[in-house]
């Protein structure tokens, strides 16, 4: 990943130097820190990298206002006294300052220094968090920030991921939360590809959704493998440029949350139950998206693949909201290109009668889920 | 022309839904969408992502009118409008003042333009009153959009006083949405996707801000059928003011300062005071200017073109000489904008107008704070917290703190009725900024004669800046 033209090693070296400056300014003012960082000398070709690194370092600092005096109160007293002196025709600047400072129990230089101590540049630097951070961690944050900064200028994004259902669902939730729309793109294998932009992008390309797209990045980067392709408008009125970024998350299958007991039970028992009905069929955890535009999108838990390659999804809705179930009903009613069985707990109070009697897509269950009943429904949906 | 169904299928029912600043159009049954697409509804395009038609929210009024026509003609069975979520109100104006002729004329012209349009009046001529009359006239949930938090506070007070109802605020750390709500342009841009269906009337104060690329989107994401823009200075140097017609409506009434001066605005004078740099300042200015000019010449940078300035900034970052040139440019600007002699003149002017409500404007915060420290007067900048700025404006109004320094945040709209003297220490070449600053002292009071002083450093580039910004009939 490019870090404003710096290699990772250069970035780490630069950040180490800047962190030392910030730590040295712990307890001094923000203005002094900013001035000191601006003094760091680098090759002219690395100036942009320096500016980015300075911002990164400043962002990791906390800033506090001195709490032993209230600058706003000092100002109120000083300006009130000055206005009164002007009205009385007795205004002498230094005399007014000396009187108010004495009244506040401060000497004049301290009083004047405290007068605007609440402005940003006068706040005190707290570099504690920075002390505990390794340069490598800062480089990682730089990386993320740079991808997000780029997406702030994005007109549209294509996301390709290979991920577990839990990560894909998290990504879909993030899309919904940000009110972004997507169009699934057919892919080979288990991957998922989505073209994402905002609703008003239909009428004109806009940077309106850049921030929302940037906020998706952590969700994308959490996937096992990911690739972002963004059309980015770097200059106002300029032609969009295509940027591609890719990476892999450090996903540890050993510590990853296992499927729910109901889903795990299906994965364990469904192969045997289905074998009698559909010889040669396989059962696996599903990674694919099931969507009907304008109706709903979901990532079912299990996929059954018949010997002839046709597939049927199974999704288990145990403790979900009723609204989620109705969306699945709407999916089934809309007609799915790949059939699905939605197994709904009776706790959710949704009857199989919500669909036509001959539609096998809705299976209500009480307590435990019978793999045999699921297999029977899958068999009906995949019947030639 | 009569629309008719191309097939024998029964006409569908059309559903309208507001989604993130757009209107989503679906049908029952779903298959009816093709038929509705064929009607060519205003602003609508097929959105394959959602299997629906979609229009920008600002097309809502035209869309509803078109659908009503198609329903009458039998092409659609009915319209279920779930997009509109704003209330019709029963506001009662509390002791409204008798409107001035031009205010009544403005509201009537706006009403004739289907409740869409821009009213151009000089500062102090009562634009707020025009908006309050329009709100009372339409009785729809209203969002007022203003450029600064000071103006939000001012609108909040005006609405609450006039209609005696709770008024919501979105921005500055608050998020209370009520049938009458005030917000900033920034917050409108950020939140219109969620607020755009909750107001039937949007008032854009200082509407010349609206046409910037991002703020314009806020107007497009709102479905409000009624829109009112208010400004003293609609023209923009980038020509984007042409967009106002589409986003808000045409200019329905315009009055200039000299048409209202004396009767509805205070009489005023303007005076430009030329100041000279001290010897030391002149020497430093000359050296700094030479350094800056040398770099421009060496690098063959043309500052005349549209990219000239950004080209200079870009090239300056690439070398030690460039960075020195940029620092020299900043120094010569600082010397011209905040020379010692200017501060002496400020001192003299404060003595010349004892007790007068005086606003001291500068281009930058550093000068505003320097003025504050030197003359012991309060200052308002973007860093001043809301609580303190409210207190300072109240103290300015009641005369207990009659002098106020500021950089740019009081340029626009803020109501400082008793301000009589304005001292411009420095500013940009913007005509709009200069007219707005003049407007701060023009609210009428019996016997009031306002004066604006403009301090200009002689033999510096500030002379040209001053000439540029005074190119307006208010200064002739």
PDB file of N, CA and C in Angstrom, chain A residues 116 119 121, chain B residues 334 337-338 343 362-374 379 381-383 405-408 425-426:
ATOM      1  N   UNK A 116      -6.361  33.584  26.766  1.00  0.00           N
ATOM      2  CA  UNK A 116      -6.922  32.774  25.685  1.00  0.00           C
ATOM      3  C   UNK A 116      -6.355  31.347  25.726  1.00  0.00           C
ATOM      4  N   UNK A 119      -7.978  28.423  23.571  1.00  0.00           N
ATOM      5  CA  UNK A 119      -7.916  28.283  22.108  1.00  0.00           C
ATOM      6  C   UNK A 119      -7.165  27.006  21.759  1.00  0.00           C
ATOM      7  N   UNK A 121      -4.689  26.267  19.825  1.00  0.00           N
ATOM      8  CA  UNK A 121      -3.237  26.278  19.826  1.00  0.00           C
ATOM      9  C   UNK A 121      -2.641  26.408  21.224  1.00  0.00           C
TER      10      UNK A 121
ATOM     11  N   UNK B 334       0.711  39.605   5.901  1.00  0.00           N
ATOM     12  CA  UNK B 334       0.469  39.937   7.314  1.00  0.00           C
ATOM     13  C   UNK B 334       0.865  41.377   7.597  1.00  0.00           C
ATOM     14  N   UNK B 337      -1.784  43.645   6.109  1.00  0.00           N
ATOM     15  CA  UNK B 337      -3.113  43.508   6.710  1.00  0.00           C
ATOM     16  C   UNK B 337      -3.172  43.984   8.157  1.00  0.00           C
ATOM     17  N   UNK B 338      -2.073  43.865   8.868  1.00  0.00           N
ATOM     18  CA  UNK B 338      -2.123  44.196  10.302  1.00  0.00           C
ATOM     19  C   UNK B 338      -0.929  45.054  10.688  1.00  0.00           C
ATOM     20  N   UNK B 343      -3.237  49.753  13.559  1.00  0.00           N
ATOM     21  CA  UNK B 343      -3.708  49.648  14.943  1.00  0.00           C
ATOM     22  C   UNK B 343      -3.744  51.026  15.610  1.00  0.00           C
ATOM     23  N   UNK B 362     -11.502  41.906  10.780  1.00  0.00           N
ATOM     24  CA  UNK B 362     -10.198  41.598  10.175  1.00  0.00           C
ATOM     25  C   UNK B 362     -10.372  40.369   9.286  1.00  0.00           C
ATOM     26  N   UNK B 363      -9.352  40.105   8.480  1.00  0.00           N
ATOM     27  CA  UNK B 363      -9.432  38.952   7.580  1.00  0.00           C
ATOM     28  C   UNK B 363      -9.084  37.661   8.296  1.00  0.00           C
ATOM     29  N   UNK B 364      -8.242  37.776   9.314  1.00  0.00           N
ATOM     30  CA  UNK B 364      -7.724  36.559   9.964  1.00  0.00           C
ATOM     31  C   UNK B 364      -7.943  36.619  11.472  1.00  0.00           C
ATOM     32  N   UNK B 365      -7.927  35.441  12.084  1.00  0.00           N
ATOM     33  CA  UNK B 365      -8.144  35.352  13.526  1.00  0.00           C
ATOM     34  C   UNK B 365      -7.008  35.985  14.315  1.00  0.00           C
ATOM     35  N   UNK B 366      -5.766  35.811  13.831  1.00  0.00           N
ATOM     36  CA  UNK B 366      -4.615  36.322  14.597  1.00  0.00           C
ATOM     37  C   UNK B 366      -4.764  37.822  14.822  1.00  0.00           C
ATOM     38  N   UNK B 367      -5.170  38.551  13.785  1.00  0.00           N
ATOM     39  CA  UNK B 367      -5.339  40.001  13.938  1.00  0.00           C
ATOM     40  C   UNK B 367      -6.486  40.307  14.903  1.00  0.00           C
ATOM     41  N   UNK B 368      -7.562  39.545  14.795  1.00  0.00           N
ATOM     42  CA  UNK B 368      -8.707  39.777  15.693  1.00  0.00           C
ATOM     43  C   UNK B 368      -8.280  39.607  17.152  1.00  0.00           C
ATOM     44  N   UNK B 369      -7.483  38.562  17.412  1.00  0.00           N
ATOM     45  CA  UNK B 369      -7.023  38.359  18.798  1.00  0.00           C
ATOM     46  C   UNK B 369      -6.017  39.434  19.206  1.00  0.00           C
ATOM     47  N   UNK B 370      -5.193  39.887  18.251  1.00  0.00           N
ATOM     48  CA  UNK B 370      -4.235  40.966  18.563  1.00  0.00           C
ATOM     49  C   UNK B 370      -4.998  42.240  18.939  1.00  0.00           C
ATOM     50  N   UNK B 371      -6.068  42.527  18.212  1.00  0.00           N
ATOM     51  CA  UNK B 371      -6.903  43.706  18.526  1.00  0.00           C
ATOM     52  C   UNK B 371      -7.504  43.547  19.918  1.00  0.00           C
ATOM     53  N   UNK B 372      -7.981  42.342  20.188  1.00  0.00           N
ATOM     54  CA  UNK B 372      -8.600  42.090  21.488  1.00  0.00           C
ATOM     55  C   UNK B 372      -7.613  42.354  22.625  1.00  0.00           C
ATOM     56  N   UNK B 373      -6.393  41.840  22.495  1.00  0.00           N
ATOM     57  CA  UNK B 373      -5.387  41.999  23.554  1.00  0.00           C
ATOM     58  C   UNK B 373      -4.958  43.458  23.681  1.00  0.00           C
ATOM     59  N   UNK B 374      -4.841  44.111  22.552  1.00  0.00           N
ATOM     60  CA  UNK B 374      -4.312  45.481  22.601  1.00  0.00           C
ATOM     61  C   UNK B 374      -5.348  46.470  23.138  1.00  0.00           C
ATOM     62  N   UNK B 379     -13.697  39.355  21.505  1.00  0.00           N
ATOM     63  CA  UNK B 379     -13.548  38.923  20.120  1.00  0.00           C
ATOM     64  C   UNK B 379     -14.437  37.699  19.884  1.00  0.00           C
ATOM     65  N   UNK B 381     -14.699  34.605  17.163  1.00  0.00           N
ATOM     66  CA  UNK B 381     -14.197  33.882  15.983  1.00  0.00           C
ATOM     67  C   UNK B 381     -14.890  32.516  15.963  1.00  0.00           C
ATOM     68  N   UNK B 382     -14.510  31.680  15.021  1.00  0.00           N
ATOM     69  CA  UNK B 382     -15.142  30.354  14.957  1.00  0.00           C
ATOM     70  C   UNK B 382     -14.810  29.529  16.194  1.00  0.00           C
ATOM     71  N   UNK B 383     -13.771  29.938  16.920  1.00  0.00           N
ATOM     72  CA  UNK B 383     -13.403  29.161  18.110  1.00  0.00           C
ATOM     73  C   UNK B 383     -14.194  29.589  19.351  1.00  0.00           C
ATOM     74  N   UNK B 405     -14.554  42.803  18.387  1.00  0.00           N
ATOM     75  CA  UNK B 405     -13.657  42.458  17.277  1.00  0.00           C
ATOM     76  C   UNK B 405     -14.076  41.107  16.715  1.00  0.00           C
ATOM     77  N   UNK B 406     -13.869  40.935  15.422  1.00  0.00           N
ATOM     78  CA  UNK B 406     -14.222  39.647  14.811  1.00  0.00           C
ATOM     79  C   UNK B 406     -13.430  39.474  13.527  1.00  0.00           C
ATOM     80  N   UNK B 407     -13.333  38.248  13.069  1.00  0.00           N
ATOM     81  CA  UNK B 407     -12.663  38.028  11.786  1.00  0.00           C
ATOM     82  C   UNK B 407     -13.732  37.951  10.694  1.00  0.00           C
ATOM     83  N   UNK B 408     -14.292  36.773  10.484  1.00  0.00           N
ATOM     84  CA  UNK B 408     -15.298  36.691   9.416  1.00  0.00           C
ATOM     85  C   UNK B 408     -16.659  36.222   9.902  1.00  0.00           C
ATOM     86  N   UNK B 425     -10.267  46.403   9.227  1.00  0.00           N
ATOM     87  CA  UNK B 425      -8.794  46.410   9.248  1.00  0.00           C
ATOM     88  C   UNK B 425      -8.261  45.668   8.021  1.00  0.00           C
ATOM     89  N   UNK B 426      -8.920  44.562   7.685  1.00  0.00           N
ATOM     90  CA  UNK B 426      -8.493  43.805   6.500  1.00  0.00           C
ATOM     91  C   UNK B 426      -9.626  42.906   6.047  1.00  0.00           C
TER      92      UNK B 426
END
